[in-house]
XYZ file of C-alpha atoms in Angstrom:
159
model
C -4.897 -75.495 -24.782
C -5.438 -79.233 -24.219
C -5.712 -80.407 -20.663
C -6.514 -84.051 -21.176
C -3.600 -86.514 -21.274
C -2.461 -87.289 -24.769
C 1.330 -87.402 -24.609
C 3.347 -90.452 -23.746
C 6.375 -89.992 -21.539
C 8.639 -90.455 -24.561
C 6.801 -87.739 -26.526
C 6.851 -85.473 -23.461
C 10.612 -86.062 -23.108
C 11.205 -85.238 -26.772
C 9.072 -82.124 -26.761
C 10.347 -80.766 -23.421
C 14.024 -81.446 -23.821
C 14.066 -83.574 -20.603
C 14.960 -87.231 -20.542
C 12.566 -89.901 -19.269
C 14.376 -90.616 -15.970
C 14.386 -86.888 -15.167
C 10.619 -86.676 -15.797
C 10.067 -89.615 -13.463
C 12.233 -87.910 -10.852
C 10.348 -84.632 -11.039
C 7.114 -86.612 -10.716
C 8.536 -88.503 -7.693
C 9.566 -85.315 -5.852
C 6.316 -83.533 -6.655
C 7.550 -80.853 -9.084
C 5.432 -82.560 -11.815
C 1.933 -83.797 -10.990
C 1.579 -87.619 -11.060
C 0.770 -88.732 -14.614
C -2.545 -90.090 -15.621
C -2.225 -93.814 -16.223
C -3.674 -95.820 -19.093
C -5.224 -99.269 -18.439
C -1.833 -100.863 -19.071
C -0.126 -98.582 -16.582
C 1.606 -96.315 -19.125
C 1.948 -92.695 -18.137
C 0.209 -90.047 -20.196
C 0.604 -86.308 -19.979
C -1.108 -83.190 -21.355
C -0.045 -79.876 -22.798
C -0.184 -78.351 -19.259
C 2.341 -80.931 -18.092
C 4.586 -80.060 -21.077
C 4.451 -76.353 -20.212
C 5.252 -77.060 -16.577
C 8.082 -79.390 -17.405
C 9.533 -76.884 -19.785
C 9.464 -74.271 -17.018
C 11.226 -76.660 -14.663
C 13.910 -77.585 -17.234
C 14.597 -73.943 -18.065
C 14.903 -73.074 -14.359
C 17.337 -75.941 -13.873
C 19.349 -74.857 -16.974
C 19.660 -71.437 -15.340
C 20.992 -73.081 -12.228
C 18.025 -72.510 -9.864
C 18.119 -74.950 -6.942
C 15.202 -77.372 -6.704
C 13.558 -75.541 -3.790
C 13.546 -72.290 -5.720
C 12.157 -74.135 -8.795
C 9.469 -75.470 -6.523
C 8.647 -71.914 -5.441
C 8.571 -70.673 -9.070
C 6.269 -73.541 -10.083
C 3.934 -72.706 -7.174
C 3.984 -69.046 -8.312
C 3.132 -70.122 -11.867
C 0.242 -72.234 -10.484
C -1.334 -69.314 -8.720
C -2.273 -66.580 -11.247
C -3.361 -64.181 -8.467
C 0.140 -63.813 -7.047
C 2.311 -60.900 -7.969
C 4.996 -61.409 -10.620
C 7.310 -59.310 -8.382
C 7.900 -62.583 -6.491
C 9.382 -64.205 -9.616
C 11.541 -61.152 -10.305
C 12.750 -61.231 -6.671
C 13.712 -64.937 -6.933
C 15.520 -64.304 -10.185
C 17.255 -61.279 -8.723
C 18.444 -63.334 -5.716
C 19.660 -66.029 -8.063
C 21.454 -63.487 -10.212
C 23.359 -62.193 -7.181
C 24.378 -65.764 -6.306
C 25.546 -66.412 -9.901
C 27.573 -63.175 -9.854
C 29.253 -64.202 -6.580
C 30.127 -67.599 -8.070
C 31.571 -65.889 -11.173
C 33.775 -63.661 -9.014
C 35.003 -66.712 -7.108
C 35.700 -68.486 -10.457
C 37.665 -65.447 -11.714
C 39.808 -65.602 -8.559
C 40.327 -69.323 -9.065
C 41.331 -68.702 -12.683
C 43.857 -66.055 -11.695
C 45.369 -68.332 -9.058
C 45.620 -71.304 -11.429
C 47.140 -69.133 -14.137
C 49.718 -67.865 -11.642
C 50.584 -71.415 -10.611
C 51.146 -72.393 -14.266
C 53.230 -69.225 -14.999
C 55.359 -69.708 -11.877
C 56.102 -73.289 -12.739
C 56.929 -72.390 -16.391
C 59.411 -69.662 -15.328
C 60.857 -71.062 -12.111
C 60.878 -74.849 -12.015
C 59.608 -76.559 -15.165
C 61.645 -79.647 -15.776
C 63.175 -79.686 -12.287
C 62.519 -81.931 -9.353
C 59.035 -82.181 -7.965
C 60.464 -81.200 -4.600
C 61.251 -77.758 -6.061
C 57.929 -77.349 -7.888
C 56.318 -73.907 -7.217
C 52.857 -75.307 -7.953
C 53.229 -78.024 -5.293
C 54.819 -75.495 -2.891
C 51.931 -73.058 -3.281
C 49.286 -75.770 -2.987
C 50.862 -77.062 0.214
C 51.114 -73.553 1.853
C 48.676 -72.978 4.731
C 45.397 -71.496 3.474
C 45.283 -67.764 4.052
C 42.374 -66.925 1.737
C 42.879 -66.015 -1.960
C 46.464 -66.338 -2.983
C 48.342 -63.075 -3.548
C 50.429 -62.534 -6.672
C 53.648 -64.524 -6.475
C 56.841 -62.634 -6.101
C 59.840 -63.933 -8.060
C 61.755 -66.494 -6.045
C 65.297 -65.798 -4.874
C 66.355 -69.234 -6.023
C 67.633 -70.057 -9.458
C 65.155 -70.139 -12.222
C 65.190 -73.370 -14.116
C 64.268 -73.940 -17.691
C 62.905 -77.108 -19.113
C 65.667 -79.606 -19.840
C 66.429 -80.164 -23.533
């Protein structure tokens, strides 16, 4: 594997799937080592930089926060460390992703209920009678329970 700088920042961007401003940002925050500079000041990178940048990009695509990416990069830089650390970080992140998915499912159910209640109870009526607005303005008591049919008249959309 080549370790001497041969890639321009544009080539590195194209080969890694990152854009140039993102590469500069990762360099600025220390995730990517400062580039070697040519006499004219142009950045050059090597295959090792490409591999590291690809690791960073993939971690970010999977939603790892920057500090966890930093920890994974440090782990990759130290071949004597145990790969169990990488699995542990991935496992922690997986738990966080699953919790977010559960929250999104609850959000989806609540929004679907809002839409259904409006379609069956108040669509086409006055905004003051809108079940969506009524539910959204109710004091927050955690996840919304399933809506019970209202005692008021159900309205249909006006022709």
